[in-house]
mmCIF file with all atom_site columns, C-alpha atoms in Angstrom:
data_model
loop_
_atom_site.group_PDB
_atom_site.id
_atom_site.type_symbol
_atom_site.label_atom_id
_atom_site.label_alt_id
_atom_site.label_comp_id
_atom_site.label_asym_id
_atom_site.label_entity_id
_atom_site.label_seq_id
_atom_site.pdbx_PDB_ins_code
_atom_site.Cartn_x
_atom_site.Cartn_y
_atom_site.Cartn_z
_atom_site.occupancy
_atom_site.B_iso_or_equiv
_atom_site.pdbx_formal_charge
_atom_site.auth_seq_id
_atom_site.auth_comp_id
_atom_site.auth_asym_id
_atom_site.auth_atom_id
_atom_site.pdbx_PDB_model_num
ATOM 1   C CA . MET N 1 1   ? -5.651  27.091  11.480  1.00 0.00 ? 18  MET N CA 1
ATOM 2   C CA . SER N 1 2   ? -6.940  24.049  9.614   1.00 0.00 ? 19  SER N CA 1
ATOM 3   C CA . LYS N 1 3   ? -4.273  21.629  8.529   1.00 0.00 ? 20  LYS N CA 1
ATOM 4   C CA . ASP N 1 4   ? -4.859  19.525  5.418   1.00 0.00 ? 21  ASP N CA 1
ATOM 5   C CA . ILE N 1 5   ? -5.236  15.954  6.598   1.00 0.00 ? 22  ILE N CA 1
ATOM 6   C CA . ARG N 1 6   ? -5.944  14.468  3.190   1.00 0.00 ? 23  ARG N CA 1
ATOM 7   C CA . TRP N 1 7   ? -3.379  11.713  3.759   1.00 0.00 ? 24  TRP N CA 1
ATOM 8   C CA . GLN N 1 8   ? -5.172  10.703  6.966   1.00 0.00 ? 25  GLN N CA 1
ATOM 9   C CA . GLN N 1 9   ? -8.487  10.554  5.141   1.00 0.00 ? 26  GLN N CA 1
ATOM 10  C CA . ARG N 1 10  ? -6.939  8.394   2.428   1.00 0.00 ? 27  ARG N CA 1
ATOM 11  C CA . PHE N 1 11  ? -5.269  6.310   5.132   1.00 0.00 ? 28  PHE N CA 1
ATOM 12  C CA . ILE N 1 12  ? -8.729  5.314   6.380   1.00 0.00 ? 29  ILE N CA 1
ATOM 13  C CA . ASN N 1 13  ? -9.500  3.859   2.931   1.00 0.00 ? 30  ASN N CA 1
ATOM 14  C CA . PHE N 1 14  ? -6.072  2.203   2.772   1.00 0.00 ? 31  PHE N CA 1
ATOM 15  C CA . SER N 1 15  ? -6.802  0.595   6.170   1.00 0.00 ? 32  SER N CA 1
ATOM 16  C CA . LYS N 1 16  ? -10.135 -0.752  4.931   1.00 0.00 ? 33  LYS N CA 1
ATOM 17  C CA . ALA N 1 17  ? -8.533  -2.161  1.782   1.00 0.00 ? 34  ALA N CA 1
ATOM 18  C CA . PHE N 1 18  ? -5.702  -3.697  3.818   1.00 0.00 ? 35  PHE N CA 1
ATOM 19  C CA . ASN N 1 19  ? -8.219  -5.363  6.150   1.00 0.00 ? 36  ASN N CA 1
ATOM 20  C CA . GLN N 1 20  ? -9.993  -6.833  3.129   1.00 0.00 ? 37  GLN N CA 1
ATOM 21  C CA . LEU N 1 21  ? -6.677  -8.134  1.768   1.00 0.00 ? 38  LEU N CA 1
ATOM 22  C CA . SER N 1 22  ? -5.919  -9.628  5.205   1.00 0.00 ? 39  SER N CA 1
ATOM 23  C CA . LYS N 1 23  ? -9.095  -11.698 5.021   1.00 0.00 ? 40  LYS N CA 1
ATOM 24  C CA . PHE N 1 24  ? -7.898  -13.318 1.798   1.00 0.00 ? 41  PHE N CA 1
ATOM 25  C CA . ILE N 1 25  ? -4.412  -13.920 3.209   1.00 0.00 ? 42  ILE N CA 1
ATOM 26  C CA . LYS N 1 26  ? -5.837  -15.830 6.195   1.00 0.00 ? 43  LYS N CA 1
ATOM 27  C CA . HIS N 1 27  ? -7.151  -18.528 3.832   1.00 0.00 ? 44  HIS N CA 1
ATOM 28  C CA . GLU N 1 28  ? -4.487  -20.981 2.685   1.00 0.00 ? 45  GLU N CA 1
ATOM 29  C CA . GLU N 1 29  ? -6.606  -22.509 -0.086  1.00 0.00 ? 46  GLU N CA 1
ATOM 30  C CA . LEU N 1 30  ? -8.506  -20.290 -2.502  1.00 0.00 ? 47  LEU N CA 1
ATOM 31  C CA . ASN N 1 31  ? -10.617 -21.299 -5.454  1.00 0.00 ? 48  ASN N CA 1
ATOM 32  C CA . GLU N 1 32  ? -10.137 -19.545 -8.803  1.00 0.00 ? 49  GLU N CA 1
ATOM 33  C CA . MET N 1 33  ? -12.706 -16.832 -8.093  1.00 0.00 ? 50  MET N CA 1
ATOM 34  C CA . GLU N 1 34  ? -11.221 -16.182 -4.641  1.00 0.00 ? 51  GLU N CA 1
ATOM 35  C CA . GLU N 1 35  ? -7.755  -15.939 -6.206  1.00 0.00 ? 52  GLU N CA 1
ATOM 36  C CA . GLN N 1 36  ? -9.097  -13.245 -8.521  1.00 0.00 ? 53  GLN N CA 1
ATOM 37  C CA . GLY N 1 37  ? -10.535 -11.509 -5.435  1.00 0.00 ? 54  GLY N CA 1
ATOM 38  C CA . LEU N 1 38  ? -7.155  -11.694 -3.706  1.00 0.00 ? 55  LEU N CA 1
ATOM 39  C CA . ILE N 1 39  ? -5.447  -10.101 -6.706  1.00 0.00 ? 56  ILE N CA 1
ATOM 40  C CA . LYS N 1 40  ? -8.098  -7.352  -6.917  1.00 0.00 ? 57  LYS N CA 1
ATOM 41  C CA . ALA N 1 41  ? -7.819  -6.676  -3.179  1.00 0.00 ? 58  ALA N CA 1
ATOM 42  C CA . PHE N 1 42  ? -4.039  -6.421  -3.621  1.00 0.00 ? 59  PHE N CA 1
ATOM 43  C CA . GLU N 1 43  ? -4.465  -3.969  -6.513  1.00 0.00 ? 60  GLU N CA 1
ATOM 44  C CA . TYR N 1 44  ? -6.766  -1.680  -4.504  1.00 0.00 ? 61  TYR N CA 1
ATOM 45  C CA . THR N 1 45  ? -4.554  -1.870  -1.434  1.00 0.00 ? 62  THR N CA 1
ATOM 46  C CA . TYR N 1 46  ? -1.390  -1.141  -3.399  1.00 0.00 ? 63  TYR N CA 1
ATOM 47  C CA . GLU N 1 47  ? -2.985  1.830   -5.183  1.00 0.00 ? 64  GLU N CA 1
ATOM 48  C CA . LEU N 1 48  ? -4.213  3.286   -1.906  1.00 0.00 ? 65  LEU N CA 1
ATOM 49  C CA . SER N 1 49  ? -0.844  2.668   -0.243  1.00 0.00 ? 66  SER N CA 1
ATOM 50  C CA . TRP N 1 50  ? 1.220   4.747   -2.640  1.00 0.00 ? 67  TRP N CA 1
ATOM 51  C CA . LYS N 1 51  ? -1.486  7.408   -2.964  1.00 0.00 ? 68  LYS N CA 1
ATOM 52  C CA . THR N 1 52  ? -1.606  7.717   0.832   1.00 0.00 ? 69  THR N CA 1
ATOM 53  C CA . LEU N 1 53  ? 2.175   8.092   0.833   1.00 0.00 ? 70  LEU N CA 1
ATOM 54  C CA . GLN N 1 54  ? 1.925   10.682  -1.945  1.00 0.00 ? 71  GLN N CA 1
ATOM 55  C CA . ASP N 1 55  ? -0.545  12.710  0.118   1.00 0.00 ? 72  ASP N CA 1
ATOM 56  C CA . LEU N 1 56  ? 1.669   12.358  3.205   1.00 0.00 ? 73  LEU N CA 1
ATOM 57  C CA . LEU N 1 57  ? 4.752   13.503  1.285   1.00 0.00 ? 74  LEU N CA 1
ATOM 58  C CA . ARG N 1 58  ? 2.831   16.486  -0.081  1.00 0.00 ? 75  ARG N CA 1
ATOM 59  C CA . ASP N 1 59  ? 1.792   17.300  3.478   1.00 0.00 ? 76  ASP N CA 1
ATOM 60  C CA . LYS N 1 60  ? 5.512   17.225  4.360   1.00 0.00 ? 77  LYS N CA 1
ATOM 61  C CA . GLY N 1 61  ? 6.308   19.771  1.650   1.00 0.00 ? 78  GLY N CA 1
ATOM 62  C CA . TYR N 1 62  ? 7.001   17.663  -1.453  1.00 0.00 ? 79  TYR N CA 1
ATOM 63  C CA . SER N 1 63  ? 4.376   19.548  -3.447  1.00 0.00 ? 80  SER N CA 1
ATOM 64  C CA . GLN N 1 64  ? 5.463   18.346  -6.889  1.00 0.00 ? 81  GLN N CA 1
ATOM 65  C CA . ILE N 1 65  ? 5.739   14.625  -6.159  1.00 0.00 ? 82  ILE N CA 1
ATOM 66  C CA . ALA N 1 66  ? 3.473   12.444  -8.295  1.00 0.00 ? 83  ALA N CA 1
ATOM 67  C CA . GLY N 1 67  ? 3.254   8.823   -9.373  1.00 0.00 ? 84  GLY N CA 1
ATOM 68  C CA . PRO N 1 68  ? 4.140   5.544   -7.735  1.00 0.00 ? 85  PRO N CA 1
ATOM 69  C CA . LYS N 1 69  ? 7.866   5.320   -8.529  1.00 0.00 ? 86  LYS N CA 1
ATOM 70  C CA . PRO N 1 70  ? 8.854   8.820   -7.318  1.00 0.00 ? 87  PRO N CA 1
ATOM 71  C CA . VAL N 1 71  ? 6.623   8.355   -4.258  1.00 0.00 ? 88  VAL N CA 1
ATOM 72  C CA . ILE N 1 72  ? 8.215   4.987   -3.444  1.00 0.00 ? 89  ILE N CA 1
ATOM 73  C CA . GLU N 1 73  ? 11.728  6.400   -3.879  1.00 0.00 ? 90  GLU N CA 1
ATOM 74  C CA . GLN N 1 74  ? 11.046  9.447   -1.668  1.00 0.00 ? 91  GLN N CA 1
ATOM 75  C CA . SER N 1 75  ? 9.191   7.370   0.933   1.00 0.00 ? 92  SER N CA 1
ATOM 76  C CA . PHE N 1 76  ? 12.204  5.070   1.133   1.00 0.00 ? 93  PHE N CA 1
ATOM 77  C CA . GLN N 1 77  ? 14.604  8.019   1.481   1.00 0.00 ? 94  GLN N CA 1
ATOM 78  C CA . ASP N 1 78  ? 12.425  9.526   4.220   1.00 0.00 ? 95  ASP N CA 1
ATOM 79  C CA . GLY N 1 79  ? 12.062  6.215   6.076   1.00 0.00 ? 96  GLY N CA 1
ATOM 80  C CA . TYR N 1 80  ? 8.334   5.631   5.605   1.00 0.00 ? 97  TYR N CA 1
ATOM 81  C CA . ILE N 1 81  ? 9.181   2.362   3.881   1.00 0.00 ? 98  ILE N CA 1
ATOM 82  C CA . THR N 1 82  ? 12.264  0.317   4.669   1.00 0.00 ? 99  THR N CA 1
ATOM 83  C CA . ASN N 1 83  ? 12.460  -2.079  1.716   1.00 0.00 ? 100 ASN N CA 1
ATOM 84  C CA . GLY N 1 84  ? 12.659  0.014   -1.437  1.00 0.00 ? 101 GLY N CA 1
ATOM 85  C CA . LYS N 1 85  ? 13.524  -2.929  -3.691  1.00 0.00 ? 102 LYS N CA 1
ATOM 86  C CA . GLY N 1 86  ? 10.597  -4.921  -2.325  1.00 0.00 ? 103 GLY N CA 1
ATOM 87  C CA . TRP N 1 87  ? 8.307   -1.988  -3.069  1.00 0.00 ? 104 TRP N CA 1
ATOM 88  C CA . MET N 1 88  ? 9.603   -1.819  -6.631  1.00 0.00 ? 105 MET N CA 1
ATOM 89  C CA . ARG N 1 89  ? 8.889   -5.559  -6.994  1.00 0.00 ? 106 ARG N CA 1
ATOM 90  C CA . MET N 1 90  ? 5.415   -4.906  -5.624  1.00 0.00 ? 107 MET N CA 1
ATOM 91  C CA . HIS N 1 91  ? 4.967   -2.098  -8.164  1.00 0.00 ? 108 HIS N CA 1
ATOM 92  C CA . GLN N 1 92  ? 5.937   -4.513  -10.949 1.00 0.00 ? 109 GLN N CA 1
ATOM 93  C CA . GLY N 1 93  ? 3.545   -7.105  -9.523  1.00 0.00 ? 110 GLY N CA 1
ATOM 94  C CA . ARG N 1 94  ? 0.770   -4.536  -9.576  1.00 0.00 ? 111 ARG N CA 1
ATOM 95  C CA . ASN N 1 95  ? 1.521   -3.774  -13.222 1.00 0.00 ? 112 ASN N CA 1
ATOM 96  C CA . LEU N 1 96  ? 1.393   -7.500  -14.024 1.00 0.00 ? 113 LEU N CA 1
ATOM 97  C CA . ALA N 1 97  ? -1.942  -7.859  -12.228 1.00 0.00 ? 114 ALA N CA 1
ATOM 98  C CA . SER N 1 98  ? -3.801  -6.615  -15.296 1.00 0.00 ? 115 SER N CA 1
ATOM 99  C CA . HIS N 1 99  ? -2.652  -9.831  -17.026 1.00 0.00 ? 116 HIS N CA 1
ATOM 100 C CA . THR N 1 100 ? -4.286  -12.224 -14.573 1.00 0.00 ? 117 THR N CA 1
ATOM 101 C CA . TYR N 1 101 ? -6.086  -14.002 -17.420 1.00 0.00 ? 118 TYR N CA 1
ATOM 102 C CA . ASP N 1 102 ? -2.742  -15.789 -17.801 1.00 0.00 ? 119 ASP N CA 1
ATOM 103 C CA . GLU N 1 103 ? -2.770  -18.492 -15.109 1.00 0.00 ? 120 GLU N CA 1
ATOM 104 C CA . GLU N 1 104 ? 1.028   -18.554 -14.681 1.00 0.00 ? 121 GLU N CA 1
ATOM 105 C CA . THR N 1 105 ? 1.095   -14.781 -14.155 1.00 0.00 ? 122 THR N CA 1
ATOM 106 C CA . ALA N 1 106 ? -1.760  -15.009 -11.649 1.00 0.00 ? 123 ALA N CA 1
ATOM 107 C CA . ILE N 1 107 ? 0.113   -17.703 -9.703  1.00 0.00 ? 124 ILE N CA 1
ATOM 108 C CA . GLU N 1 108 ? 3.285   -15.558 -9.635  1.00 0.00 ? 125 GLU N CA 1
ATOM 109 C CA . ILE N 1 109 ? 1.338   -12.524 -8.397  1.00 0.00 ? 126 ILE N CA 1
ATOM 110 C CA . ILE N 1 110 ? -0.362  -14.571 -5.687  1.00 0.00 ? 127 ILE N CA 1
ATOM 111 C CA . LYS N 1 111 ? 3.022   -15.917 -4.540  1.00 0.00 ? 128 LYS N CA 1
ATOM 112 C CA . GLY N 1 112 ? 4.351   -12.348 -4.405  1.00 0.00 ? 129 GLY N CA 1
ATOM 113 C CA . ILE N 1 113 ? 1.350   -11.170 -2.421  1.00 0.00 ? 130 ILE N CA 1
ATOM 114 C CA . ARG N 1 114 ? 1.549   -14.025 0.083   1.00 0.00 ? 131 ARG N CA 1
ATOM 115 C CA . ASN N 1 115 ? 5.346   -14.097 0.462   1.00 0.00 ? 132 ASN N CA 1
ATOM 116 C CA . GLU N 1 116 ? 6.309   -10.424 0.319   1.00 0.00 ? 133 GLU N CA 1
ATOM 117 C CA . PHE N 1 117 ? 3.808   -7.755  -0.721  1.00 0.00 ? 134 PHE N CA 1
ATOM 118 C CA . PHE N 1 118 ? 1.344   -8.322  2.115   1.00 0.00 ? 135 PHE N CA 1
ATOM 119 C CA . PHE N 1 119 ? 4.144   -7.873  4.671   1.00 0.00 ? 136 PHE N CA 1
ATOM 120 C CA . LEU N 1 120 ? 5.388   -4.695  2.990   1.00 0.00 ? 137 LEU N CA 1
ATOM 121 C CA . LEU N 1 121 ? 1.865   -3.271  3.144   1.00 0.00 ? 138 LEU N CA 1
ATOM 122 C CA . GLN N 1 122 ? 1.528   -4.419  6.760   1.00 0.00 ? 139 GLN N CA 1
ATOM 123 C CA . ASP N 1 123 ? 4.768   -2.617  7.675   1.00 0.00 ? 140 ASP N CA 1
ATOM 124 C CA . LEU N 1 124 ? 3.431   0.526   6.012   1.00 0.00 ? 141 LEU N CA 1
ATOM 125 C CA . MET N 1 125 ? 0.158   0.243   7.959   1.00 0.00 ? 142 MET N CA 1
ATOM 126 C CA . ILE N 1 126 ? 2.123   0.163   11.217  1.00 0.00 ? 143 ILE N CA 1
ATOM 127 C CA . ARG N 1 127 ? 4.352   3.065   10.151  1.00 0.00 ? 144 ARG N CA 1
ATOM 128 C CA . LEU N 1 128 ? 1.403   5.220   9.084   1.00 0.00 ? 145 LEU N CA 1
ATOM 129 C CA . GLU N 1 129 ? -0.463  4.461   12.328  1.00 0.00 ? 146 GLU N CA 1
ATOM 130 C CA . GLU N 1 130 ? 2.582   5.843   14.159  1.00 0.00 ? 147 GLU N CA 1
ATOM 131 C CA . GLU N 1 131 ? 2.676   8.881   11.881  1.00 0.00 ? 148 GLU N CA 1
ATOM 132 C CA . LYS N 1 132 ? -1.020  9.503   12.453  1.00 0.00 ? 149 LYS N CA 1
ATOM 133 C CA . SER N 1 133 ? -0.585  9.268   16.236  1.00 0.00 ? 150 SER N CA 1
ATOM 134 C CA . ASN N 1 134 ? 2.390   11.626  16.141  1.00 0.00 ? 151 ASN N CA 1
ATOM 135 C CA . SER N 1 135 ? 0.578   14.203  14.029  1.00 0.00 ? 152 SER N CA 1
ATOM 136 C CA . GLN N 1 136 ? -2.502  14.061  16.272  1.00 0.00 ? 153 GLN N CA 1
ATOM 137 C CA . ASN N 1 137 ? -0.289  14.558  19.319  1.00 0.00 ? 154 ASN N CA 1
ATOM 138 C CA . SER N 1 138 ? 1.411   17.530  17.682  1.00 0.00 ? 155 SER N CA 1
ATOM 139 C CA . LEU N 1 139 ? -1.976  19.192  17.142  1.00 0.00 ? 156 LEU N CA 1
ATOM 140 C CA . PHE N 1 140 ? -2.275  19.477  20.908  1.00 0.00 ? 157 PHE N CA 1
ATOM 141 C CA . ASP N 1 141 ? 1.305   20.718  21.299  1.00 0.00 ? 158 ASP N CA 1
ATOM 142 C CA . GLU N 1 142 ? 0.683   23.961  19.373  1.00 0.00 ? 159 GLU N CA 1
#
């Protein structure tokens, strides 16, 4: 019996994007081009985070779930994320990211990434690593 592990495959890409974002976070001072890179890395990581959660939720039986807000809400209810309001702020930050030509907006997004969003994504990485380990263990339990 082959079990769909789409969420685990997407998780690999989320991990790579998160590692890229981590590299930007390690640098206190960024020039303008690096700031744009930080924002782009955040966008990719955020997109992969909620899509990974969407795939995981579908694997858990939520076949109709689609889109970031419903995925965030269900993930919060099911305990995959613990700070639902923070995730909604991150979602808003992601939506603002397309307006990074405005310097004030870019600065606000960068503050959000450094002060909150990175840590929310980091918590999700840890939680999904646990989920992946648990599901791999259960494969051997059958």
